Amino acid sequence: MFEGMFEIFNNDNKKKDEETEISYPESLSSSEPDSSPPTYSNYSSSKIFVISVGGSILIKNKPDKDAISAISSCLNDLIRQGYKLVLVVGGGKIARDYVNTAKDLGANNFELDELGIRVTRANAFLLSMAIDNAYPQIITNIKETDDVLAKGKTPIFGGLMPGFTTDAVGALLAEYLGGTFINLSNVDGIYTADPAAHPTARMYHEISYDKLLQLLTSNAMKPGQNLILDLPAAMVLKRSGLSAFFLNGHDTENIKSAIQGGSFKGTVVRPEAVEAIDGDEPVVSKPKRKKKPAAKKKSARRVIDDEYEELNPDHIRF
Ligand code: UTP
């Protein structure tokens, strides 16, 4: 009799699951092996922008509905205009709060990263609620992006693996898709020095990856620095040779203009950039004069061999 009663509960639950089940496109749920090339996306029919949305844009002390509505309506407009966007959402203060509490409870670094990833995915899911054509599941495999884009949906990611950041995920996605990387944060762009500590710091309008890496490595040495991009992300972008834009995530008109190819306030990093501070003429660096290669110094062994050659050209053995 009890068995029968529980059967009723089981059936009820089953029905509930069926009702609430989200159906995903077949090609994504299938376990068929991926026949696409291992390192490069199949999706190349239009320009793709991978947008790394810093958690601080969406969340202050708690999720900020107005800020989420503002950024999502900007992204929805761009998607409606035909731009292919791939979104990666960061953790922000809420992730740091979780991580700090877990640290106090004795969690190790791997566990802290796992917790951070879960918070970034929760933030990503929250943003997905406001994106009109969002794929209804936070994606955890970069290679699924092709299928989702081909279906006219916007792929949304949080973090992927411990030891990483969401910017590094965005950089890898941009590399995989051959897209442009866009970093949205609380600051307007990349500065000559930390603008919070140095009021005279000026923003670059354009710099090269070598300059970016130089700025990041010199700042990474100083404790407590909040870097605009982490080194692994910068190195992936450098090796891929793609352009990367650093923009203020609260200035939605500026974001649209940058993506539409108009004028914008922010910093663009390109492999062959001509360094320029915002508002100044570009700094055209003088072409380096090629140095004449210095004549090679003969090694002591070579000197002895040459002298021997002169004295005994026929190599007669004595
Ligand atoms: P974020 O990428 O958001 O870190 O991931 P962040 O650099 O603090 O970025 P902002 O502040 O949002 O701009 C939050 C945390 O999640 C873990 C890391 O612990 C990271 O500090 N994480 C994230 C990973 O371990 N792997 C990932 O792929 C992403």
Tab-separated table of C-alpha atoms in Angstrom, residues 64-311:
chain	number	residue	atom	x	y	z
A	64	ASP	CA	21.501	45.812	-9.645
A	65	LYS	CA	18.300	45.494	-11.700
A	66	ASP	CA	18.683	48.908	-13.373
A	67	ALA	CA	22.283	48.254	-14.373
A	68	ILE	CA	21.378	44.780	-15.715
A	69	SER	CA	18.464	46.280	-17.710
A	70	ALA	CA	20.704	49.032	-19.142
A	71	ILE	CA	23.489	46.726	-20.351
A	72	SER	CA	21.086	44.051	-21.609
A	73	SER	CA	19.030	46.542	-23.618
A	74	CYS	CA	22.278	47.783	-25.253
A	75	LEU	CA	23.291	44.172	-26.053
A	76	ASN	CA	19.771	43.317	-27.304
A	77	ASP	CA	19.876	46.332	-29.690
A	78	LEU	CA	23.205	45.158	-31.118
A	79	ILE	CA	21.923	41.573	-31.490
A	80	ARG	CA	18.803	42.872	-33.293
A	81	GLN	CA	21.098	44.814	-35.652
A	82	GLY	CA	22.738	41.491	-36.614
A	83	TYR	CA	25.905	41.524	-34.483
A	84	LYS	CA	26.903	38.098	-33.187
A	85	LEU	CA	27.706	38.421	-29.497
A	86	VAL	CA	29.172	35.867	-27.122
A	87	LEU	CA	28.928	36.907	-23.470
A	88	VAL	CA	31.175	35.923	-20.556
A	89	VAL	CA	30.079	37.129	-17.131
A	90	GLY	CA	32.428	37.786	-14.186
A	91	GLY	CA	31.975	37.321	-10.466
A	92	GLY	CA	32.288	40.840	-9.023
A	93	LYS	CA	31.988	41.629	-5.320
A	94	ILE	CA	29.505	38.850	-4.660
A	95	ALA	CA	32.061	36.244	-5.825
A	96	ARG	CA	34.744	37.818	-3.642
A	97	ASP	CA	32.374	37.734	-0.635
A	98	TYR	CA	31.692	34.023	-1.183
A	99	VAL	CA	35.373	33.238	-1.717
A	100	ASN	CA	36.487	35.183	1.388
A	101	THR	CA	33.906	33.435	3.569
A	102	ALA	CA	34.920	30.018	2.210
A	103	LYS	CA	38.586	30.899	2.848
A	104	ASP	CA	37.733	31.695	6.500
A	105	LEU	CA	36.015	28.302	6.683
A	106	GLY	CA	39.234	26.586	5.553
A	107	ALA	CA	38.573	25.911	1.846
A	108	ASN	CA	41.637	25.333	-0.333
A	109	ASN	CA	42.440	27.318	-3.499
A	110	PHE	CA	40.890	24.772	-5.839
A	111	GLU	CA	37.650	24.864	-3.839
A	112	LEU	CA	37.733	28.670	-3.773
A	113	ASP	CA	38.060	28.748	-7.575
A	114	GLU	CA	35.237	26.231	-7.952
A	115	LEU	CA	33.052	28.412	-5.764
A	116	GLY	CA	34.064	31.491	-7.793
A	117	ILE	CA	33.106	29.675	-11.014
A	118	ARG	CA	29.676	28.790	-9.604
A	119	VAL	CA	29.042	32.432	-8.696
A	120	THR	CA	30.107	33.623	-12.188
A	121	ARG	CA	27.685	31.072	-13.676
A	122	ALA	CA	24.878	32.319	-11.425
A	123	ASN	CA	25.622	35.880	-12.600
A	124	ALA	CA	25.672	34.653	-16.204
A	125	PHE	CA	22.304	32.960	-15.736
A	126	LEU	CA	20.925	36.157	-14.219
A	127	LEU	CA	22.060	38.223	-17.220
A	128	SER	CA	20.638	35.586	-19.579
A	129	MET	CA	17.137	36.371	-18.211
A	130	ALA	CA	17.384	39.821	-19.827
A	131	ILE	CA	18.943	38.803	-23.160
A	132	ASP	CA	16.173	38.272	-25.716
A	133	ASN	CA	17.720	35.390	-27.653
A	134	ALA	CA	19.885	33.933	-24.877
A	135	TYR	CA	20.668	30.236	-25.107
A	136	PRO	CA	18.745	28.855	-22.123
A	137	GLN	CA	21.723	27.184	-20.474
A	138	ILE	CA	25.079	28.532	-19.329
A	139	ILE	CA	27.618	26.972	-21.671
A	140	THR	CA	30.605	25.131	-20.258
A	141	ASN	CA	32.309	23.965	-23.454
A	142	ILE	CA	33.841	26.504	-25.835
A	143	LYS	CA	33.232	24.299	-28.875
A	144	GLU	CA	29.448	24.391	-28.362
A	145	THR	CA	29.493	28.089	-29.259
A	146	ASP	CA	29.372	27.392	-33.022
A	147	ASP	CA	26.145	25.441	-32.791
A	148	VAL	CA	24.486	27.997	-30.543
A	149	LEU	CA	25.424	30.916	-32.829
A	150	ALA	CA	24.319	28.995	-35.907
A	151	LYS	CA	20.902	28.586	-34.271
A	152	GLY	CA	20.609	32.356	-33.859
A	153	LYS	CA	21.039	32.202	-30.071
A	154	THR	CA	23.442	34.165	-27.893
A	155	PRO	CA	25.899	31.918	-26.021
A	156	ILE	CA	26.545	32.970	-22.410
A	157	PHE	CA	29.416	31.714	-20.266
A	158	GLY	CA	30.595	32.113	-16.690
A	159	GLY	CA	33.943	30.660	-15.593
A	160	LEU	CA	35.298	27.397	-16.987
A	161	MET	CA	38.123	25.924	-14.920
A	162	PRO	CA	39.997	26.533	-11.651
A	163	GLY	CA	43.023	28.800	-11.931
A	164	PHE	CA	41.379	30.846	-14.671
A	165	THR	CA	39.378	34.088	-14.844
A	166	THR	CA	36.382	34.982	-16.967
A	167	ASP	CA	38.602	37.393	-18.971
A	168	ALA	CA	40.835	34.445	-19.890
A	169	VAL	CA	37.715	32.478	-20.923
A	170	GLY	CA	36.704	35.453	-23.107
A	171	ALA	CA	40.187	35.637	-24.647
A	172	LEU	CA	40.105	31.913	-25.513
A	173	LEU	CA	36.621	32.279	-27.007
A	174	ALA	CA	37.759	35.240	-29.131
A	175	GLU	CA	40.705	33.156	-30.318
A	176	TYR	CA	38.535	30.109	-31.080
A	177	LEU	CA	35.943	32.155	-32.975
A	178	GLY	CA	38.351	34.651	-34.554
A	179	GLY	CA	36.292	37.428	-32.942
A	180	THR	CA	37.013	40.780	-31.334
A	181	PHE	CA	37.470	40.800	-27.545
A	182	ILE	CA	35.630	43.484	-25.580
A	183	ASN	CA	36.247	44.015	-21.867
A	184	LEU	CA	33.556	45.921	-19.974
A	185	SER	CA	34.561	47.168	-16.524
A	186	ASN	CA	34.049	50.084	-14.150
A	187	VAL	CA	36.905	52.101	-15.688
A	188	ASP	CA	37.045	53.929	-19.025
A	189	GLY	CA	40.094	52.141	-20.442
A	190	ILE	CA	43.776	51.391	-19.836
A	191	TYR	CA	45.752	54.149	-18.080
A	192	THR	CA	49.422	55.076	-17.883
A	193	ALA	CA	49.159	54.317	-14.130
A	194	ASP	CA	46.409	53.313	-11.676
A	195	PRO	CA	44.036	56.340	-11.903
A	196	ALA	CA	42.765	55.755	-8.343
A	197	ALA	CA	46.269	56.250	-6.925
A	198	HIS	CA	47.628	58.695	-9.551
A	199	PRO	CA	45.186	61.510	-10.452
A	200	THR	CA	47.489	62.655	-13.277
A	201	ALA	CA	47.327	59.217	-14.992
A	202	ARG	CA	46.193	59.440	-18.612
A	203	MET	CA	44.228	56.952	-20.652
A	204	TYR	CA	45.641	55.323	-23.757
A	205	HIS	CA	43.428	55.381	-26.824
A	206	GLU	CA	45.534	52.745	-28.537
A	207	ILE	CA	48.447	50.520	-27.501
A	208	SER	CA	50.220	47.388	-28.679
A	209	TYR	CA	50.174	44.018	-26.897
A	210	ASP	CA	53.832	44.456	-26.007
A	211	LYS	CA	52.978	47.691	-24.181
A	212	LEU	CA	49.962	46.068	-22.496
A	213	LEU	CA	52.104	43.180	-21.263
A	214	GLN	CA	54.725	45.637	-20.045
A	215	LEU	CA	52.069	47.558	-18.052
A	216	LEU	CA	50.538	44.374	-16.653
A	217	THR	CA	53.837	42.804	-15.597
A	218	SER	CA	55.046	45.976	-13.874
A	219	ASN	CA	51.714	46.326	-12.029
A	220	ALA	CA	51.410	42.605	-11.261
A	221	MET	CA	54.560	42.962	-9.129
A	222	LYS	CA	52.882	45.513	-6.856
A	223	PRO	CA	50.660	43.993	-4.157
A	224	GLY	CA	46.936	44.818	-4.109
A	225	GLN	CA	46.787	45.952	-7.740
A	226	ASN	CA	43.451	45.486	-9.465
A	227	LEU	CA	44.603	44.654	-12.985
A	228	ILE	CA	42.271	45.474	-15.868
A	229	LEU	CA	43.217	42.148	-17.469
A	230	ASP	CA	45.144	39.177	-16.128
A	231	LEU	CA	48.365	38.046	-17.790
A	232	PRO	CA	47.113	34.708	-19.220
A	233	ALA	CA	44.220	36.531	-20.946
A	234	ALA	CA	46.610	39.147	-22.363
A	235	MET	CA	48.971	36.454	-23.627
A	236	VAL	CA	46.189	34.544	-25.380
A	237	LEU	CA	45.023	37.764	-27.075
A	238	LYS	CA	48.580	38.629	-28.101
A	239	ARG	CA	49.249	35.233	-29.678
A	240	SER	CA	45.916	35.316	-31.522
A	241	GLY	CA	46.681	38.758	-33.013
A	242	LEU	CA	43.093	39.952	-32.476
A	243	SER	CA	41.932	43.433	-31.460
A	244	ALA	CA	40.749	44.001	-27.895
A	245	PHE	CA	38.657	46.932	-26.668
A	246	PHE	CA	38.554	48.149	-23.058
A	247	LEU	CA	35.419	50.165	-22.354
A	248	ASN	CA	33.328	51.418	-19.443
A	249	GLY	CA	30.446	48.953	-19.045
A	250	HIS	CA	28.072	51.653	-17.771
A	251	ASP	CA	28.328	53.843	-20.901
A	252	THR	CA	26.006	51.909	-23.187
A	253	GLU	CA	25.960	54.448	-26.075
A	254	ASN	CA	29.763	54.332	-26.127
A	255	ILE	CA	29.717	50.497	-26.229
A	256	LYS	CA	27.336	50.566	-29.211
A	257	SER	CA	29.460	53.112	-31.046
A	258	ALA	CA	32.659	51.083	-30.515
A	259	ILE	CA	31.048	47.876	-31.805
A	260	GLN	CA	29.419	49.661	-34.753
A	261	GLY	CA	32.821	51.003	-35.802
A	262	GLY	CA	32.141	54.613	-34.714
A	263	SER	CA	34.199	56.859	-32.440
A	264	PHE	CA	34.434	55.796	-28.813
A	265	LYS	CA	36.064	56.528	-25.503
A	266	GLY	CA	38.250	53.660	-24.360
A	267	THR	CA	41.435	51.786	-25.246
A	268	VAL	CA	41.987	49.500	-28.188
A	269	VAL	CA	44.875	47.016	-28.133
A	270	ARG	CA	46.129	45.852	-31.513
A	271	PRO	CA	49.262	43.927	-32.471
A	272	GLU	CA	50.690	46.771	-34.593
A	273	ALA	CA	49.170	49.676	-32.679
A	274	VAL	CA	50.571	53.185	-32.832
A	275	GLU	CA	50.721	54.196	-29.166
A	276	ALA	CA	48.353	57.090	-28.461
A	277	ILE	CA	47.158	58.745	-25.270
A	278	ASP	CA	43.500	59.800	-25.365
A	279	GLY	CA	43.200	63.297	-26.887
A	280	ASP	CA	46.865	63.472	-28.004
A	281	GLU	CA	48.385	62.928	-31.422
A	282	PRO	CA	49.586	59.329	-31.843
A	283	VAL	CA	53.156	58.791	-30.696
A	284	VAL	CA	54.876	57.581	-33.851
A	285	SER	CA	57.914	55.680	-32.723
A	286	LYS	CA	61.014	56.126	-34.909
A	287	PRO	CA	61.894	53.001	-36.880
A	288	LYS	CA	64.777	51.306	-35.130
A	289	ARG	CA	68.043	51.420	-37.131
A	290	LYS	CA	69.344	47.944	-37.749
A	291	LYS	CA	72.634	47.424	-35.946
A	292	LYS	CA	75.485	45.950	-38.008
A	293	PRO	CA	76.107	42.509	-36.630
A	294	ALA	CA	79.333	42.619	-34.621
A	295	ALA	CA	82.175	40.565	-36.071
A	296	LYS	CA	82.279	37.247	-34.281
A	297	LYS	CA	85.193	36.873	-31.906
A	298	LYS	CA	87.260	33.839	-32.737
A	299	SER	CA	87.314	31.245	-30.018
A	300	ALA	CA	90.699	30.183	-28.620
A	301	ARG	CA	90.199	26.747	-30.224
A	302	ARG	CA	89.552	28.373	-33.667
A	303	VAL	CA	92.751	30.470	-33.333
A	304	ILE	CA	94.855	27.350	-32.626
A	305	ASP	CA	93.168	25.449	-35.506
A	306	ASP	CA	93.825	28.317	-37.976
A	307	GLU	CA	97.479	28.577	-36.948
A	308	TYR	CA	97.849	24.810	-37.360
A	309	GLU	CA	96.243	25.055	-40.847
A	310	GLU	CA	98.841	27.673	-41.867
A	311	LEU	CA	101.782	25.660	-40.516
